[in-house]
Amino acid sequence: MTLPTTPVPPAPGAVTPTIVLVGHGMAGQRFLEALAERGTTRRARVVVLCEEPRPAYDRVRLTSYFSGTTPDGLALADEQFLSRHGIELHLGDPAAAVDLERRTVTSRSGRTLAYDALVMATGSFPFVPPVPGRDSAGCFVYRTIEDVLAIEEYAGNSCRTGAVVGGGLLGLEAAGALRGLGLDTRVVEFSDRLMALQVDAGGGRVLRRTVEQTGLRVHTGVAAERIVADERGAVKSMALSDGSRVETDLVVFSAGVRPRDRLARECGLSVGERGGITVDARCRTSDPHVFAIGECARAADGNVYGLVAPGYEMAECAADAVAERFAGNGPSARDGAPRTFGGADTSTKLKLLGVGVASFGDAHGTAEGSMDVVYSDSRAGVYKKLVVAPDGTLLGGVLVGDAEEYGTLRSLTGSVPPVPPESLILPAGADGPGKGLGPAALPDGTIVCNCHHVDKGAVRAAVSDLGCTDVAAVKKCTKAGTGCGSCLKVLGQVVDAELEVNGVPVDSGLCGCFAHTRAELYEIVRTLRLTTFGALLDTHGREEARQGDGCEVCKPAVASVIASLAPAIGAEGHVLDGEQAALQDTNDHFLANLQRNGSYSVVPRVPGGEITPEKLITVGEVARDYGLYTKITGGQRIDMFGARVDQLPGIWARLVEAGFESGHAYGKALRTVKSCVGSTWCRYGVLDSVRMAVELELRYRGLRAPHKLKSAVSGCARECAEAMSKDFGVIATASGWNLYVGGNGGATPRHADLLAQDLSDGDLVRLTDRFLMFYIRTADRLERTSAWLERIEGGLDHVRDVVVHDSLGLCDELEALMAGHVANYQDEWAATLADPEKLARFVSFVNAPGVPDPSVQFVTEREQVKPDLTLLSGPDIPVRTTDAALEGTAAR
Amino acid sequence: MTQTAPCDTPPAEAAPSPGARPPRSGTAAQGSTPARPSARTGPADSVAHLVEVYDGAGWAAVCRLDVLVPGRGVAALLPCGTQAAVFRDRAGHVHVIGNRDPFTGAYVLSRGLIGSAGGMPFVSSPLLKHRFDLRTGRCLDDPETSVPVFRSRTR
């Protein structure tokens, strides 16, 4: 199969050179992107031979297939990338032979290509130990999407148990996948601990306990000796080296990988003793026209790297070398010296089965005279070890269970930290994590961005000498932070610190009380598990604001942060619980919307706008009995106006009894999920939009956010529900749901952007979970999704990377946060009615609870009441045109 | 420097109906609808922690101190018929100002959020967000405008 291509314009007066790439994996794709960046794809014909039946995908995230990511969702390049750059891709047609002499490569299907440059990116293959019976049906490896699909299909064949041979990183991933398929799963590891390469014995113990708590069974210090098959040749059990035998219906081998260098060996390229195509620092092999990158290459330092970051770096080096060769007379491909690859930092941070694991530098303390500083709390599943040289230099470390400080610690590796090492790993509360570890403490030579090898001095110079005033400019200027992105936090701190040194005001603080942004406060509350505003203000407020009362800006903002994190940090769940009651704007405080005369309006939830006649009658009766003005809202609900504070409990007692819940019209929270009538009734509808709208509204009801959230679901492309103007909108198509985000009506309308399409019900909900939680986590106060999407670095693409492709490894956590919200949801009004203490606040006067507020009076207009403003005896009510003025108005 | 706001002018044309005013004594009003749980109209033995407000004619008990949520306010109906907004800050100080928001005429200041800036306590009106100094009643956004301040004590 060949993807459509566009012809390459030949270079004037020259024969177009041909570059052949063998292998379209992650390193291969990065090489193509790097070539395109350098303009080489315009000057040369680029042909790719790929063994797998699909274009490059994110192998690192293979396991996310089992949590709902589709194979397409793992794709690394957008559909147009190849055609845009005129790259020919031949899928399912691997290179079979190379003739170095004649400079040709022949594919399995017999295609012969003459090349000017050949790049090998054949990757590696899983090592399957020579265990008898390993060819039985039900034995798999875990490397490609095809492997994953095969495992899934076989497991669906009435398998109940599974075993993974190998307890390394990939083995645990595979075990998590089997568990996700519902198999009772065990892991068999030959060495004495899990992830032996990355963690030490202590970390291994903590990791094992945590992994076992997730329901996996772990055997260490034993080998698989024999796979036993039944009469049909299918796996039945496995004999272990300790003499035991475990029943299993399926076996996955994940005992390491080996470089795929057969093609190179056969054509006569030099390979290392223990495998891997030998290359120099510019990724050139023993043949001047052949390059090798990624896991098939043995780098200049003699190592074969099985990690993606070194693969990417090699791809860039090879692209430099190849581009240089075909630069012609045009502008040089790239400024500066060509990139070289001498070796890589194998530091890793990942989330395995929900456990944060990181190792960096000399994790095992192999350096002469090195010493350990260890913090271990097996009860909490946390293990942290730092390896320190006699002179105090931080050499490396291992983090299990809490890898938050990875970025800072890795930056400090190789230097003497400015604070005692133990304070770097003590938990929050003791001395605070990383206390005294401001970016100013880092020496200039500290590498901030490992992907692009940018040190702190270069970042400082970009700010001070080149005039960069924000992270975006520094990224452009130095490339720092444009790789994996894991250094962005530290980078931001360094940039701000330098700006501060230069006297550039960078007060992005939330208000006069906090120098932090809302997103930063969110992280502080989340990681330190602060459950009160007071604790946050007194520890993280501006010096002059500590012990004070906060203000009307930060109190509701922090209340919202605490509310949206409540299940995760163990805060009280109700917005009127404890101290939280003092933080809420009046609307939240009385769970109703304040109107201009001091009365309130009431909006019960009507999920999806679907309401029974009985409920309609109840609303009518309540409004009639309390003399309320009623109006249909734009969000398919009914708003009842003119209730006094002391009437709210009585009104809600009747509404709750009739089955209504709070509609959160008063909160910075999900409002309504509007819907059209959908395929049930509509002759055009393709999917049941009402059902989906109700489902989404019930899922996200009560979710506190930086601003209100609106949504809609349309049952077909006619878009009657106006989903494109919502924070998240859903439109049905014949092949599934399309999810749009960042839409807005109001004063600055914005059409929503397509985030993902053709989604199943499950995928739609999962993506929406992630999107909303990522927004809640990173948005500013009162920043709607539309403004957030415009502001956030990288825009929609970045958000898509994070929530669809899990580029930050956050998705599990985002989903868990949402699961916590869903599980802990309670109707705020029902809970209030059941709590005499909360209820007691609903009086007009504290000292005269039975007396109604005499200033709240009404007159009649068009057969309904309206506020009698003449009673308020003040000057004309001024109209302030700020956003703040809008907050007190009715829910729109 | 707390100034006293005497209750010599009726607060609003909409005077409460006769009999609705709370008595001048320290005991709480027994309204006509006592159904609501009344933690705030505490028993006589909590007199020691009673918040009282001076309305120009005398001291009127408003509520028990522990009824005031730190950082939040309540409205009180003074014997002369005027409405007061009673706040307690985090440090435990009680502040009392008029409940009427002069910009809108609505009796809502007690429902605003309080805060502090440079040690100065303030309340932000829930309607149009004007800030008022709780010690002087001065509007921070418009020095021409102010609200009355009442003396208070806790016994």
CSV table of N, CA, C and O in Angstrom, one decimal, chain B residues 6-46:
chain,number,residue,atom,x,y,z
B,6,PRO,N,-25.4,56.9,64.2
B,6,PRO,CA,-26.7,57.0,64.9
B,6,PRO,C,-27.8,56.6,64.0
B,6,PRO,O,-27.8,56.8,62.8
B,7,CYS,N,-28.8,56.1,64.6
B,7,CYS,CA,-29.9,55.6,63.8
B,7,CYS,C,-31.0,56.6,63.7
B,7,CYS,O,-32.2,56.4,63.9
B,8,ASP,N,-30.6,57.9,63.3
B,8,ASP,CA,-31.6,58.9,63.4
B,8,ASP,C,-32.4,59.0,62.1
B,8,ASP,O,-33.5,59.6,62.1
B,9,THR,N,-31.9,58.5,61.0
B,9,THR,CA,-32.7,58.5,59.8
B,9,THR,C,-33.1,57.1,59.5
B,9,THR,O,-32.4,56.2,59.5
B,10,PRO,N,-34.4,57.0,59.1
B,10,PRO,CA,-34.9,55.7,58.7
B,10,PRO,C,-34.1,55.2,57.5
B,10,PRO,O,-33.8,55.9,56.6
B,11,PRO,N,-33.7,53.9,57.5
B,11,PRO,CA,-32.8,53.4,56.5
B,11,PRO,C,-33.5,53.3,55.1
B,11,PRO,O,-32.9,53.5,54.1
B,12,ALA,N,-34.8,53.1,55.1
B,12,ALA,CA,-35.4,52.9,53.8
B,12,ALA,C,-36.9,53.2,53.9
B,12,ALA,O,-37.4,53.1,55.0
B,13,GLU,N,-37.4,53.6,52.8
B,13,GLU,CA,-38.9,53.8,52.8
B,13,GLU,C,-39.6,52.6,53.2
B,13,GLU,O,-40.7,52.6,53.7
B,14,ALA,N,-39.0,51.5,52.8
B,14,ALA,CA,-39.7,50.2,53.1
B,14,ALA,C,-39.4,49.8,54.5
B,14,ALA,O,-38.6,48.9,54.8
B,15,ALA,N,-40.0,50.5,55.5
B,15,ALA,CA,-39.8,50.2,56.9
B,15,ALA,C,-40.4,48.8,57.1
B,15,ALA,O,-41.5,48.5,56.5
B,16,PRO,N,-39.8,48.1,58.0
B,16,PRO,CA,-40.4,46.8,58.3
B,16,PRO,C,-41.8,47.0,59.0
B,16,PRO,O,-42.0,48.0,59.6
B,17,SER,N,-42.6,46.0,58.8
B,17,SER,CA,-43.9,46.1,59.4
B,17,SER,C,-43.8,46.1,60.9
B,17,SER,O,-42.9,45.6,61.5
B,18,PRO,N,-44.7,46.8,61.6
B,18,PRO,CA,-44.7,46.9,63.0
B,18,PRO,C,-44.6,45.6,63.7
B,18,PRO,O,-45.3,44.7,63.2
B,19,GLY,N,-43.8,45.5,64.7
B,19,GLY,CA,-43.7,44.2,65.4
B,19,GLY,C,-42.7,43.3,64.9
B,19,GLY,O,-42.3,42.3,65.5
B,20,ALA,N,-42.1,43.7,63.7
B,20,ALA,CA,-41.1,42.8,63.1
B,20,ALA,C,-39.7,43.2,63.7
B,20,ALA,O,-38.8,42.4,63.6
B,21,ARG,N,-39.6,44.3,64.4
B,21,ARG,CA,-38.3,44.7,64.9
B,21,ARG,C,-37.9,43.9,66.1
B,21,ARG,O,-38.8,43.6,67.0
B,22,PRO,N,-36.7,43.5,66.2
B,22,PRO,CA,-36.2,42.8,67.4
B,22,PRO,C,-36.2,43.6,68.6
B,22,PRO,O,-36.0,44.8,68.5
B,23,PRO,N,-36.4,43.1,69.8
B,23,PRO,CA,-36.4,43.8,71.0
B,23,PRO,C,-35.0,44.3,71.3
B,23,PRO,O,-34.0,43.8,70.7
B,24,ARG,N,-34.9,45.3,72.1
B,24,ARG,CA,-33.6,45.9,72.4
B,24,ARG,C,-32.8,45.1,73.4
B,24,ARG,O,-31.6,45.3,73.7
B,25,SER,N,-33.4,44.1,74.0
B,25,SER,CA,-32.7,43.3,75.0
B,25,SER,C,-31.7,42.3,74.3
B,25,SER,O,-31.6,42.2,73.1
B,26,GLY,N,-30.9,41.6,75.1
B,26,GLY,CA,-30.0,40.7,74.6
B,26,GLY,C,-30.6,39.4,74.1
B,26,GLY,O,-29.9,38.6,73.4
B,27,THR,N,-31.8,39.1,74.5
B,27,THR,CA,-32.3,37.8,74.1
B,27,THR,C,-32.8,37.9,72.6
B,27,THR,O,-33.2,39.0,72.1
B,28,ALA,N,-32.8,36.9,72.0
B,28,ALA,CA,-33.1,36.9,70.5
B,28,ALA,C,-34.6,36.9,70.3
B,28,ALA,O,-35.4,36.6,71.2
B,29,ALA,N,-34.9,37.4,69.2
B,29,ALA,CA,-36.4,37.5,68.8
B,29,ALA,C,-36.9,36.1,68.6
B,29,ALA,O,-36.3,35.2,68.0
B,30,GLN,N,-38.1,35.9,69.1
B,30,GLN,CA,-38.8,34.7,68.8
B,30,GLN,C,-39.8,35.0,67.6
B,30,GLN,O,-40.9,35.5,67.9
B,31,GLY,N,-39.4,34.8,66.5
B,31,GLY,CA,-40.2,35.2,65.3
B,31,GLY,C,-41.5,34.4,65.2
B,31,GLY,O,-41.7,33.5,66.0
B,32,SER,N,-42.3,34.8,64.3
B,32,SER,CA,-43.6,34.1,64.1
B,32,SER,C,-43.4,32.7,63.5
B,32,SER,O,-44.2,31.9,63.5
B,33,THR,N,-42.2,32.5,62.9
B,33,THR,CA,-42.0,31.2,62.3
B,33,THR,C,-40.7,30.6,62.9
B,33,THR,O,-39.7,30.7,62.3
B,34,PRO,N,-40.8,30.0,64.0
B,34,PRO,CA,-39.6,29.5,64.7
B,34,PRO,C,-39.2,28.1,64.2
B,34,PRO,O,-38.5,27.4,64.9
B,35,ALA,N,-39.7,27.7,63.1
B,35,ALA,CA,-39.5,26.4,62.6
B,35,ALA,C,-38.0,26.2,62.3
B,35,ALA,O,-37.5,25.1,62.4
B,36,ARG,N,-37.3,27.2,61.8
B,36,ARG,CA,-36.0,27.1,61.4
B,36,ARG,C,-35.0,26.8,62.6
B,36,ARG,O,-35.2,27.3,63.7
B,37,PRO,N,-34.1,25.9,62.4
B,37,PRO,CA,-33.2,25.6,63.5
B,37,PRO,C,-32.4,26.9,63.9
B,37,PRO,O,-32.1,27.7,63.0
B,38,SER,N,-32.3,27.1,65.1
B,38,SER,CA,-31.8,28.5,65.5
B,38,SER,C,-30.6,28.4,66.4
B,38,SER,O,-30.6,28.8,67.5
B,39,ALA,N,-29.5,27.9,65.8
B,39,ALA,CA,-28.2,27.9,66.5
B,39,ALA,C,-27.8,29.3,66.8
B,39,ALA,O,-27.1,29.6,67.8
B,40,ARG,N,-28.2,30.2,65.9
B,40,ARG,CA,-27.7,31.6,66.1
B,40,ARG,C,-28.5,32.4,67.2
B,40,ARG,O,-28.1,33.4,67.6
B,41,THR,N,-29.6,31.9,67.5
B,41,THR,CA,-30.4,32.6,68.6
B,41,THR,C,-30.2,31.8,69.9
B,41,THR,O,-31.1,31.2,70.4
B,42,GLY,N,-29.0,31.8,70.3
B,42,GLY,CA,-28.6,30.8,71.3
B,42,GLY,C,-29.2,31.0,72.7
B,42,GLY,O,-29.9,32.0,72.9
B,43,PRO,N,-29.1,30.1,73.5
B,43,PRO,CA,-29.7,30.1,74.9
B,43,PRO,C,-29.0,31.2,75.7
B,43,PRO,O,-27.9,31.7,75.4
B,44,ALA,N,-29.6,31.5,76.8
B,44,ALA,CA,-29.2,32.7,77.6
B,44,ALA,C,-27.8,32.4,78.2
B,44,ALA,O,-27.0,33.4,78.5
B,45,ASP,N,-27.4,31.1,78.3
B,45,ASP,CA,-26.1,30.9,79.0
B,45,ASP,C,-24.9,31.2,78.1
B,45,ASP,O,-23.7,31.2,78.5
B,46,SER,N,-25.1,31.6,76.9
B,46,SER,CA,-24.0,32.0,76.0
B,46,SER,C,-23.9,33.5,75.9
B,46,SER,O,-23.2,34.0,75.1
